[in-house]
mmCIF file of C-alpha atoms in Angstrom:
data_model
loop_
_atom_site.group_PDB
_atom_site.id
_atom_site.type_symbol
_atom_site.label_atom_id
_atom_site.label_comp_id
_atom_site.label_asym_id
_atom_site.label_seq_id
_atom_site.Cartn_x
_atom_site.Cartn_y
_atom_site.Cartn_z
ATOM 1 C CA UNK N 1 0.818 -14.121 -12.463
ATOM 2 C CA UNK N 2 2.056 -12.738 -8.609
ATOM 3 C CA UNK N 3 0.398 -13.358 -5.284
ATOM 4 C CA UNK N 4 1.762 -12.650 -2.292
ATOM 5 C CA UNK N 5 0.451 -14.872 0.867
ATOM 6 C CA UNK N 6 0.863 -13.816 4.158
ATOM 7 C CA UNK N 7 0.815 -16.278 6.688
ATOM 8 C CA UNK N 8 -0.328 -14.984 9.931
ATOM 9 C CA UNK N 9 -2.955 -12.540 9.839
ATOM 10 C CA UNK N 10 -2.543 -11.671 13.760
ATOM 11 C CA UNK N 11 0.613 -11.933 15.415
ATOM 12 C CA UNK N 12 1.556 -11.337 19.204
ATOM 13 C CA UNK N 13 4.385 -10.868 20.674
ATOM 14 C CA UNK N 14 6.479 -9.844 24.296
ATOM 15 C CA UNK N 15 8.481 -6.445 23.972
ATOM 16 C CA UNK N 16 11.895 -7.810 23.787
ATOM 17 C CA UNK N 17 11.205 -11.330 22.022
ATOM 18 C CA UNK N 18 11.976 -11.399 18.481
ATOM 19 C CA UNK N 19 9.338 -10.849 15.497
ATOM 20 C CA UNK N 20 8.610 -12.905 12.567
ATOM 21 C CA UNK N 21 6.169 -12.191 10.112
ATOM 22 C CA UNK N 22 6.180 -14.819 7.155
ATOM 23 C CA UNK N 23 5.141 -14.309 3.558
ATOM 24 C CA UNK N 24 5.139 -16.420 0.758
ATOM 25 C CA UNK N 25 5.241 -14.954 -3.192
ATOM 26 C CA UNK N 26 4.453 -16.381 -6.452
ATOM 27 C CA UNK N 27 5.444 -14.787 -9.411
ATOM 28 C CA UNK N 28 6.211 -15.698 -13.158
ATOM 29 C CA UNK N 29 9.358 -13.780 -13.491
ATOM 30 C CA UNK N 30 12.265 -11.903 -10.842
ATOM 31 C CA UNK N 31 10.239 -9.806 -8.642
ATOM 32 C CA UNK N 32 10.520 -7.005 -6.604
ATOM 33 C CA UNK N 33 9.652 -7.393 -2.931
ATOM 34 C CA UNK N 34 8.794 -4.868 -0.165
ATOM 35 C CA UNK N 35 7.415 -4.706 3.257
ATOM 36 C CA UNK N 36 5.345 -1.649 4.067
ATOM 37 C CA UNK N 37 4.020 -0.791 8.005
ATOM 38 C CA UNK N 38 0.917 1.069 8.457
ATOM 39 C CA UNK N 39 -0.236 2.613 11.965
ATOM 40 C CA UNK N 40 -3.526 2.985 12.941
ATOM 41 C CA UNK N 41 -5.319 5.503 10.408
ATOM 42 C CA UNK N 42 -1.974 6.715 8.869
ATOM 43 C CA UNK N 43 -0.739 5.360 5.169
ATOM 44 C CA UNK N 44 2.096 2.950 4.414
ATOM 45 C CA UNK N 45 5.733 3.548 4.844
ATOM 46 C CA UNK N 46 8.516 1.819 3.496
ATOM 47 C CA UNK N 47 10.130 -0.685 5.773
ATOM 48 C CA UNK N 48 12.707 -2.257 3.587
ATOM 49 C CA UNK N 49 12.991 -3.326 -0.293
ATOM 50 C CA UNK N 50 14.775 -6.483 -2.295
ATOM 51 C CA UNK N 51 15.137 -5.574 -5.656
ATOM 52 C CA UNK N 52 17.935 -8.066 -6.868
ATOM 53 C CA UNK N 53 21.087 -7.197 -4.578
ATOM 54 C CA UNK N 54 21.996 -8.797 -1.588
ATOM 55 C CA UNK N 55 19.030 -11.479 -0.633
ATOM 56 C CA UNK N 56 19.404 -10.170 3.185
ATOM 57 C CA UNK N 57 17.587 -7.026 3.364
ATOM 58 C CA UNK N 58 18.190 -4.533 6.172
ATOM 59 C CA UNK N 59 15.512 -1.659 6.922
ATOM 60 C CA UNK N 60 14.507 0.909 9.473
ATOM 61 C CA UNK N 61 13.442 0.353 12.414
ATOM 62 C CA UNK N 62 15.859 -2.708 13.100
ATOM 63 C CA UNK N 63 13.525 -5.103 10.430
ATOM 64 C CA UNK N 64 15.413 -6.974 8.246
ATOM 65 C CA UNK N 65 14.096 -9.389 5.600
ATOM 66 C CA UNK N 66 15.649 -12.146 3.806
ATOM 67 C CA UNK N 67 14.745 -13.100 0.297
ATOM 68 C CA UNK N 68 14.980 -16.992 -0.109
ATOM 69 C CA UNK N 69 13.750 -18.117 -3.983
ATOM 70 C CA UNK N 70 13.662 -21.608 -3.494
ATOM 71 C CA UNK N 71 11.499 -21.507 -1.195
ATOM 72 C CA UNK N 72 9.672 -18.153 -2.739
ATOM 73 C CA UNK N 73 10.075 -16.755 0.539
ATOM 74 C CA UNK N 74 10.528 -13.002 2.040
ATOM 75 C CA UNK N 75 9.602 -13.034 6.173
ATOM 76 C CA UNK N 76 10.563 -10.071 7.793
ATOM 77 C CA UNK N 77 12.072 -10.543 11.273
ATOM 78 C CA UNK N 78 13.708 -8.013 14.134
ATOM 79 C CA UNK N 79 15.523 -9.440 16.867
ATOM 80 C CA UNK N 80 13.883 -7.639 19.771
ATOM 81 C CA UNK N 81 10.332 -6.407 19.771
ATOM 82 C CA UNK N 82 9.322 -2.481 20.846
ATOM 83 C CA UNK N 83 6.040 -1.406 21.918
ATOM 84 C CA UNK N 84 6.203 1.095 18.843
ATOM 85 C CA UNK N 85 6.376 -1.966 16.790
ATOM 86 C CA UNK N 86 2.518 -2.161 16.924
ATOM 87 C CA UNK N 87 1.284 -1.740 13.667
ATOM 88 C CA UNK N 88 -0.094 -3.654 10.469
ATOM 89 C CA UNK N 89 2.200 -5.144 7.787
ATOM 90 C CA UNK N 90 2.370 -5.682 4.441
ATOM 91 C CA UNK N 91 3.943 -7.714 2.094
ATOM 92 C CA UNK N 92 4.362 -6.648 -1.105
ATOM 93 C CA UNK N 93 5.413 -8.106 -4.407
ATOM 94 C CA UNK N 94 6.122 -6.194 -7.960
ATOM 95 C CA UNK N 95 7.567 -7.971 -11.215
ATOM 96 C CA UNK N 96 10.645 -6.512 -12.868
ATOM 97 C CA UNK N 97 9.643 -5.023 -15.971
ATOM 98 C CA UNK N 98 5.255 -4.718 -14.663
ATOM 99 C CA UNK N 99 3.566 -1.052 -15.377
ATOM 100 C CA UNK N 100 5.164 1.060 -12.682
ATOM 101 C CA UNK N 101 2.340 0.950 -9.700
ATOM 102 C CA UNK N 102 1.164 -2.289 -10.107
ATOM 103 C CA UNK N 103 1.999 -3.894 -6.801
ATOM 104 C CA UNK N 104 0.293 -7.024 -5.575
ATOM 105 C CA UNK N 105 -0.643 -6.136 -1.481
ATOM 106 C CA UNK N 106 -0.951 -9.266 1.191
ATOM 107 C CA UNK N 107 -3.643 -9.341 2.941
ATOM 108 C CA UNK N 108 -1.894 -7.405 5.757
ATOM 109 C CA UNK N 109 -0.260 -9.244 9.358
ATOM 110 C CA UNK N 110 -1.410 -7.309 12.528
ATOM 111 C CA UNK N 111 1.502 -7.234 15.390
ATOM 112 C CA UNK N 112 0.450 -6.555 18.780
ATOM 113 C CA UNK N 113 3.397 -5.997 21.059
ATOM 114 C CA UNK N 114 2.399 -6.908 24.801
ATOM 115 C CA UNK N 115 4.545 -4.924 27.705
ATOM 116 C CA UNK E 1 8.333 19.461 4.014
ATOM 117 C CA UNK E 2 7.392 17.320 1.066
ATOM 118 C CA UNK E 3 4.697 15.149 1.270
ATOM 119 C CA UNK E 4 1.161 14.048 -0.140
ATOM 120 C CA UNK E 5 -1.728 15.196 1.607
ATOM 121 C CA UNK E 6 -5.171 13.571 1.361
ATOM 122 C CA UNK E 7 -8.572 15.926 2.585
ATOM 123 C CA UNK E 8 -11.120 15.150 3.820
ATOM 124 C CA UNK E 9 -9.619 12.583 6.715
ATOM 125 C CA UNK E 10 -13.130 11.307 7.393
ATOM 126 C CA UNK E 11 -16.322 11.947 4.788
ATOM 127 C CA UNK E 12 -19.788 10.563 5.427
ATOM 128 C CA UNK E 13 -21.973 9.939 2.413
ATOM 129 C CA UNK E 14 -25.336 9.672 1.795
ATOM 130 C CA UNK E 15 -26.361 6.853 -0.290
ATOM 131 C CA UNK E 16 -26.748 8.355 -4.206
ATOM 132 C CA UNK E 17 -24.823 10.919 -3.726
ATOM 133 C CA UNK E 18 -21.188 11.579 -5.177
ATOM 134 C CA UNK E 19 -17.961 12.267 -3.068
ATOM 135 C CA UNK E 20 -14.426 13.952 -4.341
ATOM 136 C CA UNK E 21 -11.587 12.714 -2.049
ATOM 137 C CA UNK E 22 -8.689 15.410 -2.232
ATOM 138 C CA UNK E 23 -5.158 14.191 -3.128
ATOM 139 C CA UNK E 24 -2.061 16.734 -3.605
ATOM 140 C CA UNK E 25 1.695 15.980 -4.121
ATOM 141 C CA UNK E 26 4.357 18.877 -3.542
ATOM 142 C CA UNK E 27 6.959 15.657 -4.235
ATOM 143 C CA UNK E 28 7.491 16.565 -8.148
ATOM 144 C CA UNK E 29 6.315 12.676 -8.706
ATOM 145 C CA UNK E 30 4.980 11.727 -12.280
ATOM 146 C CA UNK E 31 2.350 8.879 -10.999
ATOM 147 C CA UNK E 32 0.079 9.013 -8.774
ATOM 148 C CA UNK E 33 -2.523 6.045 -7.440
ATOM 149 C CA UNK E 34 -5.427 5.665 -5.450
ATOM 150 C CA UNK E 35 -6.170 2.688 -3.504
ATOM 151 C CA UNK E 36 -8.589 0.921 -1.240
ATOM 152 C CA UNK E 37 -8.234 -0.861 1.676
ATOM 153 C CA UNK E 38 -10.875 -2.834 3.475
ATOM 154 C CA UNK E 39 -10.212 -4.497 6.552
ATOM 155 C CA UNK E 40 -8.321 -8.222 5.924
ATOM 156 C CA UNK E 41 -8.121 -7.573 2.076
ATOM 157 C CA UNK E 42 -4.923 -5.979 1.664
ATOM 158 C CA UNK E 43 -4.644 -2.727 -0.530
ATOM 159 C CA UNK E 44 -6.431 -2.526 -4.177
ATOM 160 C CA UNK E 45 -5.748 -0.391 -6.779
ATOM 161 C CA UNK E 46 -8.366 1.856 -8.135
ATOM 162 C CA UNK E 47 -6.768 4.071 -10.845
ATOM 163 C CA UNK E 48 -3.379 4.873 -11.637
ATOM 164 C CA UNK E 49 -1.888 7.819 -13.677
ATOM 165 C CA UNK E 50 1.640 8.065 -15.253
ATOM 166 C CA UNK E 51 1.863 11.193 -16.391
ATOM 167 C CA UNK E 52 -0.744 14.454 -16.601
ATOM 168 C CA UNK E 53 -3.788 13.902 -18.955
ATOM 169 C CA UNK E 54 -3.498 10.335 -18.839
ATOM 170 C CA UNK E 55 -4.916 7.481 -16.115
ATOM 171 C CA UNK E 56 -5.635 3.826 -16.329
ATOM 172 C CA UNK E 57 -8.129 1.917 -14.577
ATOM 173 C CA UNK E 58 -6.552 -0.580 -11.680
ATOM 174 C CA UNK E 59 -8.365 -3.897 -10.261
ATOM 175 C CA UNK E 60 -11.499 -2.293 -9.233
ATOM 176 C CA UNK E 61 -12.364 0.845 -10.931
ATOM 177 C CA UNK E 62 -15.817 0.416 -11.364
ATOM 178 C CA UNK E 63 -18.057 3.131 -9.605
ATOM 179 C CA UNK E 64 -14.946 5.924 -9.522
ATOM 180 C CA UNK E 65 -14.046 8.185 -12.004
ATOM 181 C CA UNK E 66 -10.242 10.325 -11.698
ATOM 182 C CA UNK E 67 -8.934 13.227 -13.444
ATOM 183 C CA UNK E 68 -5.240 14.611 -13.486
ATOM 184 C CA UNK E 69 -5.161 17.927 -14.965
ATOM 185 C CA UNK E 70 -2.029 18.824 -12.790
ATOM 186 C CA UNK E 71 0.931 17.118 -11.816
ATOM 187 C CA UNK E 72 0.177 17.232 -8.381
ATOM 188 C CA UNK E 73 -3.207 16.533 -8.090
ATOM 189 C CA UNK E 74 -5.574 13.681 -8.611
ATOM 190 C CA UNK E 75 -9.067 13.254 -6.946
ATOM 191 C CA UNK E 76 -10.783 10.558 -6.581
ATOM 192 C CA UNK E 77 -14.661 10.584 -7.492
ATOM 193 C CA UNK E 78 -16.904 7.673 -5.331
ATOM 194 C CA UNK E 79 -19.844 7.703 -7.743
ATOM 195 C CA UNK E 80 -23.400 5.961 -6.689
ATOM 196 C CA UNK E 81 -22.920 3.637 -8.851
ATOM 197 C CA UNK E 82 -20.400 1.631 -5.979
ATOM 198 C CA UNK E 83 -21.992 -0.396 -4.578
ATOM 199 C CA UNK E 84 -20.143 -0.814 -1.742
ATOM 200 C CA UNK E 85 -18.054 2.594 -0.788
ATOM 201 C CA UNK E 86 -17.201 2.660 2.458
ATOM 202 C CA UNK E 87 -13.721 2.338 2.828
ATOM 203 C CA UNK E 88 -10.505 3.356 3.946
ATOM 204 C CA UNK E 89 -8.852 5.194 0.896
ATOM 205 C CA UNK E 90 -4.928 6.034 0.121
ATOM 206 C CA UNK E 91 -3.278 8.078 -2.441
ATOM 207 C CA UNK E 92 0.280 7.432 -3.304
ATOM 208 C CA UNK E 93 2.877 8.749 -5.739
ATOM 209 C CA UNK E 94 5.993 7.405 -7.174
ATOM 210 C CA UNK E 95 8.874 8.454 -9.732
ATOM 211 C CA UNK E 96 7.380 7.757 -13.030
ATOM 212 C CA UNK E 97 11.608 6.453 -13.764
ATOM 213 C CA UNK E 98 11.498 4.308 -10.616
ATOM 214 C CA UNK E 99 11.637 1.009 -11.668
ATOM 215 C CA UNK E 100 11.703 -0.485 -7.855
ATOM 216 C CA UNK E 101 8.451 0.642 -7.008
ATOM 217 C CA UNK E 102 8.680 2.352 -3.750
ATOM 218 C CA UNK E 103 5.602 4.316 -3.087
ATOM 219 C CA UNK E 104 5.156 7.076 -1.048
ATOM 220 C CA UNK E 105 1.041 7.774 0.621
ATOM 221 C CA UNK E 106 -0.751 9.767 2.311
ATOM 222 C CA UNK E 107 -2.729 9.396 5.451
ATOM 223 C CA UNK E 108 -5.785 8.304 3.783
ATOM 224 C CA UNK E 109 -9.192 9.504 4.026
ATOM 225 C CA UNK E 110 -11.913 7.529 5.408
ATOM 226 C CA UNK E 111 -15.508 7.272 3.925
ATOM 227 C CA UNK E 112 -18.894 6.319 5.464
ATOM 228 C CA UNK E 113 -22.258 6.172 3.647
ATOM 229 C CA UNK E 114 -25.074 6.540 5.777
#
C-alpha cells in the first residue's frame, strides 16, 4: 500500500529565508515521487520528479527535492523564498509498475510568503 | 498552444439536478482523469480512462458517470445521487506509455449546489 504524509499543512515564511516543506511516503515497492504547486483556482503543475536517478532532484522554480529511503523521505526545499512562491503543494507518490494515473495526493502544504 | 481546457470555470447546481463538466485535450494524450479536490484532503481520483471506449472507476466514483468517445474529450457527469458535490474539480491527461506519471491539468472547474 502508498501514503504520502505531509507534515505541515500551513507553512510561513520571509521572502528571502529558505523553504522547507517535509513529506513522508510509505510504499510497498520503489516508487515514483513528485511535487506538484497549485495557485489559487488554477490546476497542478509539475515542480520536479524522482523516478530512480539521482536521489537529489532539481526543478523549476529553484525547488529542489531530495529523495532519502531510509528515512522514506522526499522534502522539497529552495534556498531563498519569492513572493511568487505563494501557492499550495503537493506531494505525490506513484509505485513503479501501478496502473498509469494512480497517484496517491498529500493532503496539500499551504506556503505563505510574507514581504 | 497545447493544453487541456476545462468549461464551465464555476457551475452552480441545484440540488437533484445533473451537471456535465467540460474537459478537452489538444495534447494527443491517451489517458485522461478527473479528480476532486476538497479543501485539506488532497486530490481524489474519480475516473480514469486509458484509451477511447474504455474508463475505470478511481477512489470515489460513486454519484459520477464518464464517457470517452474521443480521444480528447472526457466529461464528467455529477449525478444527484452525490451526496456531497460541491467541489473543486480537475481534469488531467498523461501519455498512456509514460511510465513516470507526470500529469498535465487543467484549471479546474468549480461546482456549487444551491
Amino acid at each position: 500500500a502508498q501514503s504520502v504524509t505531509q507534515l505541515d499543512s500551513h507553512v510561513s515564511v520571509s521572502e528571502g529565508t529558505p523553504v522547507l516543506l517535509r513529506c513522508n511516503y510509505s510504499s510497498s515497492y520503489s516508487p515514483s515521487l513528485f511535487w506538484y504547486v497549485q495557485h489559487p483556482n488554477k490546476g497542478l503543475q509539475l515542480l520536479l520528479k524522482y523516478t530512480s536517478a539521482a536521489t537529489l532532484v532539481k526543478g523549476i522554480n529553484g525547488f529542489e527535492a531530495e529523495f532519502k529511503k531510509s528515512e522514506t523521505s522526499f522534502h522539497l526545499t529552495k534556498p531563498s523564498a519569492h513572493m511568487s512562491d505563494a501557492a499550495e503543494y503537493f506531494c505525490v507518490v506513484k509505485e513503479r509498475g501501478s496502473t498509469l494515473g494512480r497517484l496517491y495526493f498529500g493532503r496539500g502544504t499551504q506556503l505563505t510568503v510574507w514581504p | 498552444d497545447g493544453g487541456i481546457t476545462q468549461s464551465p470555470k464555476y457551475l452552480f447546481r441545484k440540488e437533484g439536478q445533473n451537471v456535465t463538466l467540460s474537459c478537452e485535450q489538444n495534447l494527443n494524450h491517451d489517458a485522461m482523469y478527473w479528480y476532486r479536490q476538497d479543501p485539506g484532503q488532497g486530490l481524489r481520483l474519480i475516473y480514469y480512462s486509458q484509451i477511447v471506449n474504455d474508463f475505470q472507476k478511481g477512489d470515489i466514483a460513486e454519484g459520477y458517470s464518464v464517457s470517452r468517445e474521443k480521444k480528447e474529450s472526457f466529461p464528467l457527469t455529477v449525478t444527484s445521487a452525490q451526496k456531497n458535490p460541491t467541489a473543486f474539480y480537475l481534469c488531467a491527461s498523461s501519455t498512456a506509455g509514460e511510465r513516470t506519471g507526470e500529469l498535465f491539468f487543467g484549471e479546474g472547474s468549480r461546482l456549487t449546489v444551491l
